[in-house]
mmCIF file of C-alpha atoms and ligand atoms in Angstrom:
data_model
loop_
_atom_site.group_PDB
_atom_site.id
_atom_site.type_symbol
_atom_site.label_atom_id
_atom_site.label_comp_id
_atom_site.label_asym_id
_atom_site.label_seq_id
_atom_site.Cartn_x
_atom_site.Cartn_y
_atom_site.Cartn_z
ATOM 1 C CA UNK Z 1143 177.162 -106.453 324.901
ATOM 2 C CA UNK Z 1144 173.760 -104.600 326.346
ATOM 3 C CA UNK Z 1145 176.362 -103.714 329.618
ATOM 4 C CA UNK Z 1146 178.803 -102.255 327.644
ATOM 5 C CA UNK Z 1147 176.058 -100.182 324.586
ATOM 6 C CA UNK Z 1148 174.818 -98.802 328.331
ATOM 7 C CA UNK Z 1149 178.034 -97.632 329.494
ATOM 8 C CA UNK Z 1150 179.079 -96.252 326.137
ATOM 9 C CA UNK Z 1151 175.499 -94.638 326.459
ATOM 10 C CA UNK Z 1152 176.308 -93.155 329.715
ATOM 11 C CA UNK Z 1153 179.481 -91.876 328.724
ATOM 12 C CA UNK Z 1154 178.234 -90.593 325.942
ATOM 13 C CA UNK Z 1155 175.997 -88.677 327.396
ATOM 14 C CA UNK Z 1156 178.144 -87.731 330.342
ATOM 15 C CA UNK Z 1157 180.310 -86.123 327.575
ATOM 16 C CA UNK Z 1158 178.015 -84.700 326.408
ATOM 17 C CA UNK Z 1159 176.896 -82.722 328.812
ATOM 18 C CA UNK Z 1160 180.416 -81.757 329.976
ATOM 19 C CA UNK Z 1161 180.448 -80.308 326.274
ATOM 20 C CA UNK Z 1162 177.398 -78.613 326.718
ATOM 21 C CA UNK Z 1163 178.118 -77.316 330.338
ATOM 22 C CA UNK Z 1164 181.217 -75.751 328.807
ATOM 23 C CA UNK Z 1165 179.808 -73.965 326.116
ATOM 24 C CA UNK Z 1166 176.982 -72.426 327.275
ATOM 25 C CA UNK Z 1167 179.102 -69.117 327.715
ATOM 26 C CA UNK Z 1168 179.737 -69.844 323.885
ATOM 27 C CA UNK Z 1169 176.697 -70.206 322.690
ATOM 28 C CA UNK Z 1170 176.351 -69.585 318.835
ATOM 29 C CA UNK Z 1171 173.408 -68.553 318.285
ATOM 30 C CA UNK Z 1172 173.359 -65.744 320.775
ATOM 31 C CA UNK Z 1173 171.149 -63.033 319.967
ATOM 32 C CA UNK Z 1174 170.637 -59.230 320.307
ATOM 33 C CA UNK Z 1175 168.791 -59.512 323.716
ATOM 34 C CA UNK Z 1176 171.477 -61.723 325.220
ATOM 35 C CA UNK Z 1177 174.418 -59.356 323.720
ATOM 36 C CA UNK Z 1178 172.848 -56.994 326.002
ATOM 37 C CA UNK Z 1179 172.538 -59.195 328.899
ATOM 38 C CA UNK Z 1180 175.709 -60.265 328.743
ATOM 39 C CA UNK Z 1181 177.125 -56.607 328.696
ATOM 40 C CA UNK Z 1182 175.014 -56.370 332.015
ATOM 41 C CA UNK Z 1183 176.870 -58.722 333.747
ATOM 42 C CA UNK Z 1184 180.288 -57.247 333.418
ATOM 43 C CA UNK Z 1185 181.751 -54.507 335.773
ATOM 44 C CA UNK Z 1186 181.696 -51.322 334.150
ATOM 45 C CA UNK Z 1187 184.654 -48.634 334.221
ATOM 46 C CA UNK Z 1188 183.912 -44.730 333.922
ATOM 47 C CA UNK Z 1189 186.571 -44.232 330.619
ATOM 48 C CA UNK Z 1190 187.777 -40.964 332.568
ATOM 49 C CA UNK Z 1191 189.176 -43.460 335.045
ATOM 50 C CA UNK Z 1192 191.170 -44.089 332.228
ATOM 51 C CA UNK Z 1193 194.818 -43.072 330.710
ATOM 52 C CA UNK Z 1194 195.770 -44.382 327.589
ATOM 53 C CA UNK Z 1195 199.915 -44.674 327.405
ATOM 54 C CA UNK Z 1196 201.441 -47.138 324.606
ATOM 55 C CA UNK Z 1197 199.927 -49.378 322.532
ATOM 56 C CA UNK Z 1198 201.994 -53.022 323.534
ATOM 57 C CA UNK Z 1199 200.325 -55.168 320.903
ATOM 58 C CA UNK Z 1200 197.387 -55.802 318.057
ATOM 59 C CA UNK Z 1201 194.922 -58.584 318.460
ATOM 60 C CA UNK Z 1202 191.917 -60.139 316.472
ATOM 61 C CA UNK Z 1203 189.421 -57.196 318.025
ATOM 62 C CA UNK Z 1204 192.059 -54.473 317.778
ATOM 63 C CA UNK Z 1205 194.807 -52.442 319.129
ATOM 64 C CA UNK Z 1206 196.127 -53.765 322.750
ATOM 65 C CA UNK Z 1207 197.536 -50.567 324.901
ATOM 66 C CA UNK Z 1208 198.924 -50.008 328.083
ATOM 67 C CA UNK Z 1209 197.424 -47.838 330.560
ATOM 68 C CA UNK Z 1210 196.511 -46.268 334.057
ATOM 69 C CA UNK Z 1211 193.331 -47.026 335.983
ATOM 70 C CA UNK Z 1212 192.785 -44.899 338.915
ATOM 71 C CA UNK Z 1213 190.514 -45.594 341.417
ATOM 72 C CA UNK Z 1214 190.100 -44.519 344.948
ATOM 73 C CA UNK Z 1215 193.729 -42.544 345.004
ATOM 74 C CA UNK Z 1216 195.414 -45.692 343.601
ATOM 75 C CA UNK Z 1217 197.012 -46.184 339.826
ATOM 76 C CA UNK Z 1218 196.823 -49.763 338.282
ATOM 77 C CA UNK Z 1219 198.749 -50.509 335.291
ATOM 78 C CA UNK Z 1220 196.158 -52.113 333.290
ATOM 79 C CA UNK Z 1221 196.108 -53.840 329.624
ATOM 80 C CA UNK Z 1222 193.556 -51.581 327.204
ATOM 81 C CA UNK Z 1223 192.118 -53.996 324.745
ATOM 82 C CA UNK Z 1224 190.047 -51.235 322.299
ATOM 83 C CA UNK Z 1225 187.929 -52.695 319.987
ATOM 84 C CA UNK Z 1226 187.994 -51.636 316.385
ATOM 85 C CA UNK Z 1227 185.415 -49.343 314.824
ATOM 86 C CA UNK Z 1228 183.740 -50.697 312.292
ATOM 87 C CA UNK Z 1229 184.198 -54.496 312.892
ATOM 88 C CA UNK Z 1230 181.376 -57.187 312.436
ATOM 89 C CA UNK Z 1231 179.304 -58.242 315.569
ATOM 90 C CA UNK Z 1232 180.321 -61.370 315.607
ATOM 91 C CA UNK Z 1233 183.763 -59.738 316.534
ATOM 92 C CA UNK Z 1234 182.260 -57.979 318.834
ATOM 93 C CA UNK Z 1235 180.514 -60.909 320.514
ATOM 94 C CA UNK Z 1236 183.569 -62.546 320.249
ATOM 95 C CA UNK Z 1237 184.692 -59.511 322.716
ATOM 96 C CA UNK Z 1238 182.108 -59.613 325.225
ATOM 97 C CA UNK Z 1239 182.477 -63.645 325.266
ATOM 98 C CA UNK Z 1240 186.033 -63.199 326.122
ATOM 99 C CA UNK Z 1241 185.509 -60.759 329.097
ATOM 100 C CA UNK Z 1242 182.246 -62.702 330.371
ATOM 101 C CA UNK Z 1243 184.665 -65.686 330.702
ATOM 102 C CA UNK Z 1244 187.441 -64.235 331.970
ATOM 103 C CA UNK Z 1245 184.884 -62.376 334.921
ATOM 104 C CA UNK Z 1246 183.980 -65.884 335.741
ATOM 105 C CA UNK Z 1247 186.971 -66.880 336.747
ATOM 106 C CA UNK Z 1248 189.325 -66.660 339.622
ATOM 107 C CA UNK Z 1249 192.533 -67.758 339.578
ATOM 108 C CA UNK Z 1250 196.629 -66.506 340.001
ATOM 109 C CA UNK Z 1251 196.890 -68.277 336.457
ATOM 110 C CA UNK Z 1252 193.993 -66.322 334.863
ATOM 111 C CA UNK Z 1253 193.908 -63.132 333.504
ATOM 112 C CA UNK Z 1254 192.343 -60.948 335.444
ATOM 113 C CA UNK Z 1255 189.364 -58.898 334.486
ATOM 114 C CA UNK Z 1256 189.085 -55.511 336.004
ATOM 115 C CA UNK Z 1257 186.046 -54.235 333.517
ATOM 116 C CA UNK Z 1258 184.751 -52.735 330.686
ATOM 117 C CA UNK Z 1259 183.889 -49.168 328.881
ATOM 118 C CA UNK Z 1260 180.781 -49.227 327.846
ATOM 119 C CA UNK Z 1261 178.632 -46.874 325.652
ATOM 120 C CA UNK Z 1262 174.939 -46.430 324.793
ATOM 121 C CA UNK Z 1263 174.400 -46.757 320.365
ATOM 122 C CA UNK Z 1264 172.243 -43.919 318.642
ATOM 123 C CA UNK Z 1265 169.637 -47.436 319.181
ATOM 124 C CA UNK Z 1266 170.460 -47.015 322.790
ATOM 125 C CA UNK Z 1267 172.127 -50.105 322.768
ATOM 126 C CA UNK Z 1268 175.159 -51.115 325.674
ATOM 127 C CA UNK Z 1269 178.352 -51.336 323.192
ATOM 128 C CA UNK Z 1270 181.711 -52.236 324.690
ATOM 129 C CA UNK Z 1271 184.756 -49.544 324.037
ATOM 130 C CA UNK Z 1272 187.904 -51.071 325.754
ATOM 131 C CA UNK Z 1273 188.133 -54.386 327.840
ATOM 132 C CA UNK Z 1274 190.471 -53.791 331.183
ATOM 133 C CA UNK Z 1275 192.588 -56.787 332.213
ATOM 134 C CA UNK Z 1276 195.711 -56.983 334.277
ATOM 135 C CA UNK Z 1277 199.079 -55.691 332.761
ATOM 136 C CA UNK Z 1278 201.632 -58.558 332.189
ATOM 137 C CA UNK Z 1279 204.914 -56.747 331.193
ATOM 138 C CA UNK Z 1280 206.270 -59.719 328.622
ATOM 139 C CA UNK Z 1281 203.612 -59.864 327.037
ATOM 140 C CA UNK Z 1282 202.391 -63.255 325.384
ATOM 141 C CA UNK Z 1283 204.871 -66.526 325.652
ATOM 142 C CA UNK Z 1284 205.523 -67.281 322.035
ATOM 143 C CA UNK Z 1285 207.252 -63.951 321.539
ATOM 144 C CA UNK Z 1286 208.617 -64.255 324.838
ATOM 145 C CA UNK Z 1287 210.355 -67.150 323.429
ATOM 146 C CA UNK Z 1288 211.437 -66.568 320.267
ATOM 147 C CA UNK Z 1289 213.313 -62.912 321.753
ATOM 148 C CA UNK Z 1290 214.950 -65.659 323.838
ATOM 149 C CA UNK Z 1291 215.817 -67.792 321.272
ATOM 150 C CA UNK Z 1292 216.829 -64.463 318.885
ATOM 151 C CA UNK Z 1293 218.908 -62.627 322.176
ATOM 152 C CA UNK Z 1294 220.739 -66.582 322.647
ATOM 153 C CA UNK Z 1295 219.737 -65.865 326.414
ATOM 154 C CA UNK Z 1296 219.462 -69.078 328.235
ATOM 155 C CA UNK Z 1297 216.292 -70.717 329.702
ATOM 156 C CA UNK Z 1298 216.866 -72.464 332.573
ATOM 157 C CA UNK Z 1299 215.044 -75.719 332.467
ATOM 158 C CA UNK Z 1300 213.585 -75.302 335.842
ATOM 159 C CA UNK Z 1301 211.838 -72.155 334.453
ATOM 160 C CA UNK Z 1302 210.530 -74.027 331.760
ATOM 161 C CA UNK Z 1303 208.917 -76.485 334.121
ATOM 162 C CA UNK Z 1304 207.319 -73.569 335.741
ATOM 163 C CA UNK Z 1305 205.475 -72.677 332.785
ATOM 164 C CA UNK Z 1306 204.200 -75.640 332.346
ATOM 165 C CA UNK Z 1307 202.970 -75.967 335.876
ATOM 166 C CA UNK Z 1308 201.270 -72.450 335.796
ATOM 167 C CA UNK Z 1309 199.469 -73.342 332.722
ATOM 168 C CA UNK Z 1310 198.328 -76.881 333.716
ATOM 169 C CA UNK Z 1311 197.336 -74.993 337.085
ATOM 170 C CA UNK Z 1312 195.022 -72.380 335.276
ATOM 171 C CA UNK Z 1313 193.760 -75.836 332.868
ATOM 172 C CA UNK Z 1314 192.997 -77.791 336.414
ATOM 173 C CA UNK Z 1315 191.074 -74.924 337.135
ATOM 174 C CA UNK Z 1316 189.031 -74.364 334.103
ATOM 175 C CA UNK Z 1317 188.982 -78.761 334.067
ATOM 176 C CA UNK Z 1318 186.781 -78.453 337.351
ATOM 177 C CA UNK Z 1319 184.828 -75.842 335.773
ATOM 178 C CA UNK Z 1320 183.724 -77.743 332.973
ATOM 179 C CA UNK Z 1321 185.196 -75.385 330.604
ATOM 180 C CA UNK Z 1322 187.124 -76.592 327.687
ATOM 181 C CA UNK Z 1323 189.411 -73.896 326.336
ATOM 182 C CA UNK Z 1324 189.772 -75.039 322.547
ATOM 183 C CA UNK Z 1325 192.846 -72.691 321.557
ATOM 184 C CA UNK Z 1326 195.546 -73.774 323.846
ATOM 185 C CA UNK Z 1327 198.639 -72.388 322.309
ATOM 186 C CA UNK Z 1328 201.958 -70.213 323.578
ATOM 187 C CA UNK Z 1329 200.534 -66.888 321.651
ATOM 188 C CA UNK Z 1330 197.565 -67.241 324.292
ATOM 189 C CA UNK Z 1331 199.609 -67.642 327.252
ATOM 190 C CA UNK Z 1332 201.060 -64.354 328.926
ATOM 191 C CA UNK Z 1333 204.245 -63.411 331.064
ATOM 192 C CA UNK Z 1334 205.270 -61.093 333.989
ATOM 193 C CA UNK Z 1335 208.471 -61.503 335.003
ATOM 194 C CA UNK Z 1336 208.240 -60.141 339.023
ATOM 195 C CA UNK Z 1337 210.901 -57.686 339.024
ATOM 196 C CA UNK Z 1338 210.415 -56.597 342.586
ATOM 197 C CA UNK Z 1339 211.981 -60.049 343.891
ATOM 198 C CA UNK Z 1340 215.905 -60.377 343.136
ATOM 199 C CA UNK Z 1341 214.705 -63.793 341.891
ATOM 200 C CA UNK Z 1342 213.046 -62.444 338.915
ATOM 201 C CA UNK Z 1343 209.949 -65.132 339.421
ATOM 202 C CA UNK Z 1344 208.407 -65.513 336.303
ATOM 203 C CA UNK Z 1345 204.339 -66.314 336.224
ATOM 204 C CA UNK Z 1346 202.224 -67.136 333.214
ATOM 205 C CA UNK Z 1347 198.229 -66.899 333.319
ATOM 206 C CA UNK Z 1348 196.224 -67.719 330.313
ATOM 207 C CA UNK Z 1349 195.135 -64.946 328.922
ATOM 208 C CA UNK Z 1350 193.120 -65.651 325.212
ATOM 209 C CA UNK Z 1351 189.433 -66.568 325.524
ATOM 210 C CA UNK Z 1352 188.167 -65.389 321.926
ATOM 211 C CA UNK Z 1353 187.559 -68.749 320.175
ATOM 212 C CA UNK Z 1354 186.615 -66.510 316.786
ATOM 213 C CA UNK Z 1355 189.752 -65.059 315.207
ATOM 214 C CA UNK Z 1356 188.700 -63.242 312.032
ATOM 215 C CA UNK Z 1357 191.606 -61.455 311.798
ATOM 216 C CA UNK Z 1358 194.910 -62.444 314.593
ATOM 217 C CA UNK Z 1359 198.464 -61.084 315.247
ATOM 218 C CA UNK Z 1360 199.820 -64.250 314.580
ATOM 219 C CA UNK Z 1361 199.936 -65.219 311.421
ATOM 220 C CA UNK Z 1362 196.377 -66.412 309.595
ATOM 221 C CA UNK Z 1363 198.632 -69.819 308.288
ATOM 222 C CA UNK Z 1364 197.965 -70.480 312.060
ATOM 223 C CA UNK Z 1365 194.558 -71.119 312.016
ATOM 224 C CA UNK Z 1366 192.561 -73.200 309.121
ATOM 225 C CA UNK Z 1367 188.630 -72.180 307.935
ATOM 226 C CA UNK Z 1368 186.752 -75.274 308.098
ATOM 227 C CA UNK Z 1369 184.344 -75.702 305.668
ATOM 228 C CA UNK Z 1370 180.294 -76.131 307.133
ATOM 229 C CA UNK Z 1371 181.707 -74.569 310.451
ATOM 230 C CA UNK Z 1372 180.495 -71.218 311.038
ATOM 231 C CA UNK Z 1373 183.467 -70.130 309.235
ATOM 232 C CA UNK Z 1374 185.145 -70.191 312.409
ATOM 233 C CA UNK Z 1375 189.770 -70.254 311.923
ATOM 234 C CA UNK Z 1376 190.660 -73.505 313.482
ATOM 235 C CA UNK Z 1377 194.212 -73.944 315.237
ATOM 236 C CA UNK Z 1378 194.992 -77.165 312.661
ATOM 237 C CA UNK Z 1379 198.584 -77.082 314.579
ATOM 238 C CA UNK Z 1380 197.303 -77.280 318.045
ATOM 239 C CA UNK Z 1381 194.342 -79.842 317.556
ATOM 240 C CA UNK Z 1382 194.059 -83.448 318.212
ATOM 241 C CA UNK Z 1383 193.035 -86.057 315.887
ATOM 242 C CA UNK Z 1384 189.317 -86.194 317.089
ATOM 243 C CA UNK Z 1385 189.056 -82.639 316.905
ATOM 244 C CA UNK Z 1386 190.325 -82.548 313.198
ATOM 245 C CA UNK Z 1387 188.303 -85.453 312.125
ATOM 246 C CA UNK Z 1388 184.746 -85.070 313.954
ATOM 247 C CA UNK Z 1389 185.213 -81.612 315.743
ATOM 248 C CA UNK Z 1390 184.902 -83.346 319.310
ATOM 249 C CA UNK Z 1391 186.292 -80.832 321.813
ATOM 250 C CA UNK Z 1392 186.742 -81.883 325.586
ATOM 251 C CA UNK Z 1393 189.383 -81.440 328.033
ATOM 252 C CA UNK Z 1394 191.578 -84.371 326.763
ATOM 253 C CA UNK Z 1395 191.784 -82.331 323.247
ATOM 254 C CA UNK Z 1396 192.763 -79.438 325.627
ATOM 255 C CA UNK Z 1397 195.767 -81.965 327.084
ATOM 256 C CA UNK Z 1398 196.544 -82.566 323.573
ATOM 257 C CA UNK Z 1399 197.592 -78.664 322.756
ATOM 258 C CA UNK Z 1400 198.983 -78.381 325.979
ATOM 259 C CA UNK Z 1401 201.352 -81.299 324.848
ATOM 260 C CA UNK Z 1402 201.960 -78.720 321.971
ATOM 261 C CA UNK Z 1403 202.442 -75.777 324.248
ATOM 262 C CA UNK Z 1404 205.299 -78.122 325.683
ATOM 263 C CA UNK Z 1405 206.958 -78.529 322.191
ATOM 264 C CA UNK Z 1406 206.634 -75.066 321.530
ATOM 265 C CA UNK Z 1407 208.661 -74.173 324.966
ATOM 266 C CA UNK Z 1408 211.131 -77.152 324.313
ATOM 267 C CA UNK Z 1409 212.046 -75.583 320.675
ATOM 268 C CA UNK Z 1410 212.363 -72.246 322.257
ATOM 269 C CA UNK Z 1411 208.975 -71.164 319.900
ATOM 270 C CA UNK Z 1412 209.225 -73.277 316.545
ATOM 271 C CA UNK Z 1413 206.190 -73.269 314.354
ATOM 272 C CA UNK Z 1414 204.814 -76.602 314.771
ATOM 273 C CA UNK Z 1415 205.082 -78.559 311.570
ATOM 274 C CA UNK Z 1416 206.672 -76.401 309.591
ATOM 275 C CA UNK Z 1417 207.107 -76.559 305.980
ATOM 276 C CA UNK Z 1418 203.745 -78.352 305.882
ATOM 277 C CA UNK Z 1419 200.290 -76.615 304.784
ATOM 278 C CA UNK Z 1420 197.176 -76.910 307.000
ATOM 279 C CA UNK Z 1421 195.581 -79.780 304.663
ATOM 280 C CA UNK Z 1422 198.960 -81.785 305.098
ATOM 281 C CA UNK Z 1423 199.027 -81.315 309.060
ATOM 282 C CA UNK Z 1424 195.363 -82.552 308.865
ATOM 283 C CA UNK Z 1425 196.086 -85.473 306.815
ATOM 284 C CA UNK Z 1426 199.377 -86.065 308.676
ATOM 285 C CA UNK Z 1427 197.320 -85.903 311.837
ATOM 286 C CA UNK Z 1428 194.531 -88.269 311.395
ATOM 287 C CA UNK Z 1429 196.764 -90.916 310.099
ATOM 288 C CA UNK Z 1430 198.877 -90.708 313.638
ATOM 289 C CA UNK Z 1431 201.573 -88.419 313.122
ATOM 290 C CA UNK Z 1432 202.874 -86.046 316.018
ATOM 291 C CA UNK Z 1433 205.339 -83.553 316.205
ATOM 292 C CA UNK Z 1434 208.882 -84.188 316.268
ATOM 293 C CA UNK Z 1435 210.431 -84.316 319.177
ATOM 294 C CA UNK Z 1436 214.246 -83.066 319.436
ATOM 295 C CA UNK Z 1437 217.140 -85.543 320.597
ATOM 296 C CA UNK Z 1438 218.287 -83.108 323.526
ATOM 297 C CA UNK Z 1439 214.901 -82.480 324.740
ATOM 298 C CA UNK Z 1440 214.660 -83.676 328.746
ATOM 299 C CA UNK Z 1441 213.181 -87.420 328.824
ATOM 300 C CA UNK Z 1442 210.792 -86.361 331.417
ATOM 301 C CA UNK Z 1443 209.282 -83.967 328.597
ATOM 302 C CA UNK Z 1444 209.719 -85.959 326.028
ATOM 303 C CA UNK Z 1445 207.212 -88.692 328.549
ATOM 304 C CA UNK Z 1446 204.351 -85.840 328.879
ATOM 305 C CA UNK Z 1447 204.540 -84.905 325.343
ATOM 306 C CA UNK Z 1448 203.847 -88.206 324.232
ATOM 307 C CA UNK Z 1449 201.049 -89.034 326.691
ATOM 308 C CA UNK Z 1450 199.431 -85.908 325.717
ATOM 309 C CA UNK Z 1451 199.130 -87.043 322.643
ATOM 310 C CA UNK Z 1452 198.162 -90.589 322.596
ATOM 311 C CA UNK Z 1453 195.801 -91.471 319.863
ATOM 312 C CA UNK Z 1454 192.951 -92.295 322.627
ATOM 313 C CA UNK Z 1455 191.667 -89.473 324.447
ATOM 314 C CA UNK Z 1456 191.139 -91.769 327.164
ATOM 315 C CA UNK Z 1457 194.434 -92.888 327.938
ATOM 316 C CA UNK Z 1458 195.945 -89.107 328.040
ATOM 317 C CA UNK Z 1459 196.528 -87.744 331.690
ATOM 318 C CA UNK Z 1460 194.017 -85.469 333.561
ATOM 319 C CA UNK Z 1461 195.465 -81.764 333.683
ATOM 320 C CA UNK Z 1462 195.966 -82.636 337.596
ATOM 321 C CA UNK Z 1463 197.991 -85.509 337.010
ATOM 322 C CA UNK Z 1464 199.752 -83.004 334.479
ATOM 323 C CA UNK Z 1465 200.169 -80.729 336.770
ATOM 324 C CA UNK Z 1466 201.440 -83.426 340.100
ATOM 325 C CA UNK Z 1467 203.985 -84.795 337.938
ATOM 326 C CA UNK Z 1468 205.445 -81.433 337.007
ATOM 327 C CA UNK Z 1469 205.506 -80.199 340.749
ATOM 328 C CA UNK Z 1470 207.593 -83.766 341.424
ATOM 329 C CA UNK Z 1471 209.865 -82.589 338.685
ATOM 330 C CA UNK Z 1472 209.709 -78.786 339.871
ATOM 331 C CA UNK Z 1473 210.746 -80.179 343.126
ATOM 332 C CA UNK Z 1474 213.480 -82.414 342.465
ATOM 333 C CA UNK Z 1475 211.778 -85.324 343.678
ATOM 334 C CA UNK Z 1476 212.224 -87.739 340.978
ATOM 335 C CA UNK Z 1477 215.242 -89.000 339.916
ATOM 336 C CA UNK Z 1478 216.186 -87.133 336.665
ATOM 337 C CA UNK Z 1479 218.925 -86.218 334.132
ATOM 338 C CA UNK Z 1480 220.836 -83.206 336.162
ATOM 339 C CA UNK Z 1481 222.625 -82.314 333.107
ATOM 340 C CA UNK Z 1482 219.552 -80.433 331.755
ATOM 341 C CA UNK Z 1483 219.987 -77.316 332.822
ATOM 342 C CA UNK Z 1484 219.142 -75.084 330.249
ATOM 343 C CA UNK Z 1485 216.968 -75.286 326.698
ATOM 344 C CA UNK Z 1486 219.360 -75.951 324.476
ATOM 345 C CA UNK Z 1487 218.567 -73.724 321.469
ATOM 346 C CA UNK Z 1488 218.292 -75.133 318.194
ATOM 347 C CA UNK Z 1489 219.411 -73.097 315.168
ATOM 348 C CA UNK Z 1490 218.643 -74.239 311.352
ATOM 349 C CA UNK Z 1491 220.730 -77.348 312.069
ATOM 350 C CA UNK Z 1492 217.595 -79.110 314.373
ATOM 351 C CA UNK Z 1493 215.984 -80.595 311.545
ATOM 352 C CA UNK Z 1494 219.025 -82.832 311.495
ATOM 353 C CA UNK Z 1495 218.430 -83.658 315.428
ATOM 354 C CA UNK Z 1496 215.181 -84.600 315.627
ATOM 355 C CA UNK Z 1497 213.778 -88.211 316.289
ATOM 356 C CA UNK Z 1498 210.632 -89.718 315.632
HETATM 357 P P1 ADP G 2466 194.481 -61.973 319.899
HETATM 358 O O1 ADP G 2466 193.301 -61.162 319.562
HETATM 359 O O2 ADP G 2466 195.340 -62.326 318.723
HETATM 360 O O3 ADP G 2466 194.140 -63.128 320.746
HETATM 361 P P2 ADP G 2466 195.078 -60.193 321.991
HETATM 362 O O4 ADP G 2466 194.081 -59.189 321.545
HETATM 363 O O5 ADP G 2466 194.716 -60.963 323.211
HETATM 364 O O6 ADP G 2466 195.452 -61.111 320.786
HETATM 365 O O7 ADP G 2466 196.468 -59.477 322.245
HETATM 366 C C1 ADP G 2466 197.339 -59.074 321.227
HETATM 367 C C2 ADP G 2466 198.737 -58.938 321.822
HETATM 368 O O8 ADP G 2466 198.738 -57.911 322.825
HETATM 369 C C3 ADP G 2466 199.191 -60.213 322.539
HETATM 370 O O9 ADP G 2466 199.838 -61.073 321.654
HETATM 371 C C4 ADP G 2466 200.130 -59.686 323.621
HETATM 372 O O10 ADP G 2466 201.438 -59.548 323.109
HETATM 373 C C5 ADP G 2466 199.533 -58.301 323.937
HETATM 374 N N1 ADP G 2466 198.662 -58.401 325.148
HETATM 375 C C6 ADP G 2466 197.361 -58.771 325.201
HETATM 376 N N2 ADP G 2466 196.887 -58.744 326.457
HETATM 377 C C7 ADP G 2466 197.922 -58.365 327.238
HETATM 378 C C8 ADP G 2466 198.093 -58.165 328.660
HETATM 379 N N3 ADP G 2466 197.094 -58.361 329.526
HETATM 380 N N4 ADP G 2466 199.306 -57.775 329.109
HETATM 381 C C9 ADP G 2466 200.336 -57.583 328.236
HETATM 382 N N5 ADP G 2466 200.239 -57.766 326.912
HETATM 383 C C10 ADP G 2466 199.064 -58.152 326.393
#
């Protein structure tokens, strides 16, 4: 008994630290000085380096555009994210959190960060106008998805599997890092189709780092306010039981919404329990209930859904062992169901086709 109280101390505390490792970019109680530092850090972009063409979306800070950068004789199409006047600083810090993370990182299935706009206050304070990111030109993967779905144009199962490898890449990534994302979900993902190649490669990169979302595209009924919490909107939907219960984050609660992200794909970009409110997905939740899983979907998928969301954490793969199995299936080298081509596409008829 002593040997196993000391292991469970050790993990404990090993866990611990992983959790604190991974949010000391989030740290709540940041304050003014630290705002500013953080600001500091970030590469800054003179604005008349800058051409503002379409706005291509609206987001918890404000409106997303589409734009030029030029620098040294070259144009980049870049994604504008301008912040809104007037909103509160924990919006704002919700911002600059965002691009600090994002400027950390380094990796094809991570947005990239090209800089900021910045501007002094009448306090003479560093304030941050737009945030500069690559352009992806189909924009996030649930709409991606559902325009699929709407359009009855086919997803080829093979590209599904892609997107699940590119995402479980950019999770690997941020896994080594110590960083636990907490908002894994398709509306967070982004696409670019490569049209250059006849191919027409498709690549997602993660793309969402804001963990505060005040105010989202997507609709509010997507994430819950919980009570004593900062006030923070939780993703009810995409969360695992320990989450829900005792607000444990790690990566293995990370494995669990990517387990989501899978369904989401799989159901060409159904709302996950649908028909039931936040407080019944929470209640549904902690007493072992996961989402249903259609009849048609791929038995493969149907495999990694289900191990993402195993009741213990522990027993749920490692985003690398996610992401070795899926190259296997990627590369035809285990021994699956050839029939599954395509996604089949469910219309209001799939509540009569799915199985426990
Ligand atoms: P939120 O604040 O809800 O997380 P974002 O501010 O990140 O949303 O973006 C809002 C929308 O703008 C996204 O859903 C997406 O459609 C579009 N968008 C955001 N960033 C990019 C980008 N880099 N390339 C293309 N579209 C983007």
């Amino acid at each position: 008994i002593f040997f196993l109280n000391l292991k469970r101390k050790e993990f404990l505390e090993h866990e611990r630290d992983k959790f604190l490792n991974a949010n000391m970019l989030y740290s709540f109680t940041i304050g003014k000085k630290e705002f500013q530092q953080e600001i500091e850090k970030l590469n800054k972009i003179d604005e008349k380096n800058l051409e503002l063409l379409r706005s291509i979306g609206k987001g918890a800070f404000g409106q997303v555009y589409e734009g030029l950068l030029r620098i040294n004789g070259q144009e980049i199409p870049v994604a504008i994210k301008k912040l809104k006047e007037n909103v509160y600083s924990s919006e704002k810090l919700d911002l600059i959190r965002e691009a600090v993370a994002l400027s950390s990182f380094d990796h094809p299935n991570l947005l990239k960060l090209y800089g900021i706009c910045s501007f002094k206050n009448e306090l003479n304070q560093l304030e941050v106008k737009f945030v500069l990111t690559e352009l992806m030109n189909n924009r996030d993967l649930l709409s991606y998805l559902k325009l699929c779905r709407k359009t009855g144009q086919c997803v080829e199962y093979k590209k599904a599997v892609k997107i699940f490898m590119d995402i479980s890449n950019a999770c690997v990534y941020l896994e080594s890092k110590g960083f636990i994302h907490r908002d894994l979900a398709a509306r967070n993902c982004l696409v670019h189709v490569e049209t250059k190649t006849n191919n027409n490669d498709l690549i997602v990169k993660l793309g969402d780092f804001g963990m505060s979302k005040e105010l989202c595209t997507f609709p509010v009924k997507d994430y819950y306010k919980q009570m004593n919490s900062n006030d923070k909107l939780l993703p009810i939907r995409w969360m695992s039981p320990e989450s829900i219960s005792d607000g444990v984050y790690s990566s293995k609660t990370d494995v669990w919404s990517f387990g989501v992200i899978v369904w989401e794909v799989m159901t060409l970009g159904f709302h996950p329990f649908n028909g039931m409110d936040n407080f019944q997905v929470m209640e549904y939740i902690k007493n072992g209930g996961t989402l249903h899983i259609p009849i048609k979907c791929p038995l493969e998928m149907r495999n990694l859904m289900m191990s993402c969301w195993n009741k213990l954490s522990e027993k749920r793969p490692s985003f690398e062992e996610i992401f070795n199995y899926l190259v296997l299936i990627y590369q035809d080298k285990l021994n699956l169901d050839k029939n599954n081509n395509v996604i089949p596409i469910f219309d209001e008829t799939y509540f009569s086709e799915i199985s426990n």
